[in-house]
CSV table of C-alpha atoms in Angstrom, one decimal:
chain,number,residue,atom,x,y,z
A,1,MET,CA,-35.0,12.8,7.2
A,2,ASN,CA,-30.9,13.7,7.9
A,3,THR,CA,-31.5,17.7,9.3
A,4,ARG,CA,-27.5,17.4,10.5
A,5,PRO,CA,-25.4,15.6,7.5
A,6,GLU,CA,-22.7,15.2,9.8
A,7,LEU,CA,-23.7,12.5,11.5
A,8,ASP,CA,-25.3,10.4,8.8
A,9,TYR,CA,-22.6,7.0,9.7
A,10,GLN,CA,-23.9,5.5,6.4
A,11,ARG,CA,-20.6,3.5,4.9
A,12,GLU,CA,-19.6,3.6,1.6
A,13,VAL,CA,-19.6,0.7,-0.5
A,14,SER,CA,-16.0,-0.8,-2.3
A,15,ILE,CA,-16.4,-1.3,-5.7
A,16,ALA,CA,-12.7,-3.1,-6.7
A,17,ASP,CA,-13.9,-6.1,-7.0
A,18,THR,CA,-17.0,-7.9,-8.9
A,19,ASP,CA,-17.4,-10.8,-6.9
A,20,GLY,CA,-19.2,-8.4,-4.4
A,21,THR,CA,-17.3,-10.0,-1.4
A,22,THR,CA,-15.4,-7.2,-1.0
A,23,ALA,CA,-16.5,-5.6,2.7
A,24,PRO,CA,-18.0,-2.1,3.0
A,25,SER,CA,-14.7,0.6,3.3
A,26,GLY,CA,-15.8,4.5,4.4
A,27,PHE,CA,-15.5,4.1,7.8
A,28,PHE,CA,-13.3,0.3,8.7
A,29,GLN,CA,-11.1,2.1,6.1
A,30,MET,CA,-7.3,3.3,7.8
A,31,LYS,CA,-4.4,4.6,5.4
A,32,PHE,CA,-1.1,6.1,6.1
A,33,SER,CA,1.0,8.6,3.3
A,34,THR,CA,4.3,10.0,3.8
A,35,ARG,CA,6.2,13.0,2.0
A,36,ILE,CA,9.6,12.5,1.9
A,37,ASP,CA,12.0,14.6,0.3
A,38,ARG,CA,15.3,13.2,-1.9
A,39,HIS,CA,18.5,15.0,-3.7
A,40,VAL,CA,18.4,13.2,-6.8
A,41,PRO,CA,16.2,14.0,-9.7
A,42,ALA,CA,12.3,12.6,-9.9
A,43,GLU,CA,13.8,10.0,-12.6
A,44,GLN,CA,15.9,8.1,-9.9
A,45,LEU,CA,13.5,8.2,-7.5
A,46,PHE,CA,10.6,7.2,-8.5
A,47,ASP,CA,13.4,3.9,-11.0
A,48,ALA,CA,14.4,3.4,-7.0
A,49,ILE,CA,11.0,2.5,-5.7
A,50,GLY,CA,10.0,0.6,-9.2
A,51,ASP,CA,13.5,-1.5,-8.6
A,52,PHE,CA,10.6,-4.7,-8.6
A,53,ASP,CA,13.6,-7.1,-8.6
A,54,ALA,CA,15.3,-5.5,-6.2
A,55,LEU,CA,11.7,-4.8,-3.6
A,56,GLU,CA,11.1,-8.7,-4.7
A,57,ARG,CA,14.9,-9.8,-2.5
A,58,THR,CA,13.8,-7.3,0.2
A,59,LEU,CA,10.9,-9.4,0.5
A,60,ILE,CA,12.8,-12.7,-0.1
A,61,SER,CA,15.5,-11.2,2.2
A,62,ARG,CA,12.5,-11.1,5.6
A,63,GLY,CA,11.5,-14.9,4.8
A,64,ALA,CA,8.7,-14.2,2.6
A,65,SER,CA,8.2,-15.7,-0.8
A,66,VAL,CA,8.3,-14.5,-3.8
A,67,MET,CA,6.0,-15.9,-7.1
A,68,ARG,CA,5.5,-13.4,-10.4
A,69,ILE,CA,2.7,-13.6,-11.7
A,70,ASP,CA,3.1,-13.9,-15.6
A,71,PRO,CA,0.7,-11.9,-17.2
A,72,ALA,CA,0.7,-14.4,-20.4
A,73,LYS,CA,-0.3,-17.2,-18.4
A,74,ASP,CA,-2.8,-15.3,-16.6
A,75,PRO,CA,-5.1,-13.5,-19.1
A,76,GLY,CA,-6.1,-9.7,-18.0
A,77,THR,CA,-3.3,-9.7,-14.3
A,78,ALA,CA,-1.2,-7.2,-15.0
A,79,LYS,CA,2.9,-7.8,-13.4
A,80,GLY,CA,2.5,-9.2,-9.7
A,81,TRP,CA,3.2,-11.2,-7.3
A,82,GLN,CA,1.5,-13.7,-5.1
A,83,ILE,CA,3.8,-13.2,-1.5
A,84,GLY,CA,3.3,-15.5,1.3
A,85,PHE,CA,4.8,-14.2,4.5
A,86,ASP,CA,3.7,-15.9,8.5
A,87,TRP,CA,2.8,-12.8,9.9
A,88,ARG,CA,1.5,-13.0,13.9
A,89,GLY,CA,2.0,-17.2,13.7
A,90,ARG,CA,0.3,-17.8,10.6
A,91,PRO,CA,1.5,-18.3,7.6
A,92,ARG,CA,-0.6,-15.4,4.9
A,93,MET,CA,-1.2,-15.4,0.8
A,94,MET,CA,-1.3,-11.7,-0.5
A,95,LYS,CA,-1.5,-11.2,-4.8
A,96,LEU,CA,-0.4,-7.8,-5.2
A,97,VAL,CA,-0.8,-5.9,-8.5
A,98,VAL,CA,1.0,-3.1,-10.2
A,99,THR,CA,-1.6,-1.6,-12.1
A,100,ARG,CA,-0.4,2.3,-13.2
A,101,TYR,CA,3.7,2.5,-14.0
A,102,ASP,CA,3.9,5.7,-15.5
A,103,ARG,CA,7.3,7.0,-15.3
A,104,PRO,CA,8.6,8.8,-13.4
A,105,GLU,CA,5.7,10.6,-11.2
A,106,ALA,CA,3.0,7.9,-10.5
A,107,LEU,CA,3.2,3.6,-9.6
A,108,ALA,CA,0.3,1.7,-8.5
A,109,MET,CA,0.1,-1.4,-6.9
A,110,GLN,CA,-3.8,-3.5,-5.7
A,111,GLY,CA,-3.1,-5.9,-3.3
A,112,ARG,CA,-5.5,-8.9,-1.7
A,113,SER,CA,-5.1,-11.7,1.2
A,114,ASP,CA,-8.2,-13.3,2.7
A,115,ALA,CA,-8.1,-10.7,5.0
A,116,LEU,CA,-7.7,-6.9,4.3
A,117,ASP,CA,-7.2,-6.0,0.3
A,118,LEU,CA,-4.6,-2.4,0.3
A,119,THR,CA,-4.0,0.4,-2.4
A,120,VAL,CA,-0.5,1.0,-2.6
A,121,ASN,CA,0.3,4.4,-4.7
A,122,ALA,CA,2.8,6.8,-4.9
A,123,THR,CA,3.6,10.0,-6.5
A,124,VAL,CA,7.1,11.0,-7.3
A,125,VAL,CA,7.5,15.2,-8.0
A,126,ALA,CA,10.1,17.3,-8.9
A,127,LEU,CA,10.9,20.2,-6.9
A,128,ASN,CA,14.0,21.1,-8.7
A,129,ARG,CA,16.5,19.7,-11.3
A,130,ALA,CA,18.3,17.7,-7.9
A,131,LYS,CA,15.4,17.2,-5.4
A,132,SER,CA,11.7,14.9,-5.4
A,133,ARG,CA,9.0,14.6,-3.1
A,134,LEU,CA,8.2,10.7,-2.5
A,135,ILE,CA,4.7,11.0,-1.8
A,136,PHE,CA,3.9,7.3,-0.7
A,137,GLU,CA,0.0,6.0,0.5
A,138,LEU,CA,-1.4,3.1,1.4
A,139,GLU,CA,-5.0,2.2,1.7
A,140,VAL,CA,-5.9,-1.2,4.0
A,141,ARG,CA,-9.9,-2.5,4.0
A,142,PRO,CA,-11.0,-5.2,6.0
A,143,ARG,CA,-12.8,-7.8,4.2
A,144,ASN,CA,-13.8,-9.7,7.2
A,145,MET,CA,-14.8,-9.4,10.4
A,146,LYS,CA,-12.1,-10.4,12.1
A,147,ALA,CA,-9.5,-7.6,10.1
A,148,ARG,CA,-12.8,-4.6,11.2
A,149,LEU,CA,-11.4,-5.0,14.6
A,150,MET,CA,-7.8,-6.1,14.0
A,151,LEU,CA,-8.1,-1.6,12.0
A,152,GLN,CA,-10.6,-1.0,15.1
A,153,THR,CA,-8.0,-1.4,18.1
A,154,ALA,CA,-5.2,-0.7,15.7
A,155,LYS,CA,-7.0,2.4,14.7
A,156,LEU,CA,-6.4,3.4,18.6
A,157,GLY,CA,-2.6,3.7,18.1
A,158,LYS,CA,-2.5,5.3,14.7
A,159,ALA,CA,-0.6,8.1,15.7
A,160,GLN,CA,2.9,5.2,16.5
A,161,LEU,CA,1.9,3.6,13.6
A,162,ASP,CA,2.3,6.5,11.3
A,163,LYS,CA,5.9,7.8,12.2
A,164,ARG,CA,7.1,3.7,12.1
A,165,PHE,CA,5.0,4.0,8.3
A,166,GLU,CA,6.9,7.4,7.8
A,167,ARG,CA,10.0,5.6,9.7
A,168,ARG,CA,10.6,2.5,7.7
A,169,ILE,CA,8.9,4.3,3.8
A,170,GLY,CA,12.1,6.5,4.3
A,171,GLU,CA,14.4,3.1,6.0
A,172,TYR,CA,13.0,1.2,2.2
A,173,LEU,CA,14.2,4.7,-0.3
A,174,ASP,CA,18.2,4.1,1.5
A,175,LEU,CA,17.9,1.3,0.7
A,176,MET,CA,16.6,1.2,-2.8
A,177,GLN,CA,18.7,4.3,-3.7
A,178,ARG,CA,22.2,2.6,-2.7
């Protein structure tokens, strides 16, 4: 019997996938979040983050290959993309699918690669008629041992990664609002 529940290291198991290949999450996951206030109405801010054509152009301009997933050809799939990119000298592939699109409040996406599962949540809150807040959250879960080690190493520099994440989301918003 565990008399000190704060020392319980039992890991939560992710059920995001029914084929059983998803690695345990909980202890091994990494979360990033930021809140950014803008002097624009909530609808306009949501339109900026929900502009998928602009997102595709941004990815392509950064060297990624982007192919849209057609829901008509792939039944059971929502709007999404197959994204190819080079990371750390190796080609990588990721499938990114929109799982929630509730204008003007929430946008959620799920991503999956060989090594990682990603969950992206963006929520827009109207502070008043002319000001709104974006709450942007990213959760990364490893799918294999190599990815677990990468995340454990990355957690050593989490403070720097948090600052970089906040800066990059702010830059992305600036780019989308032009």
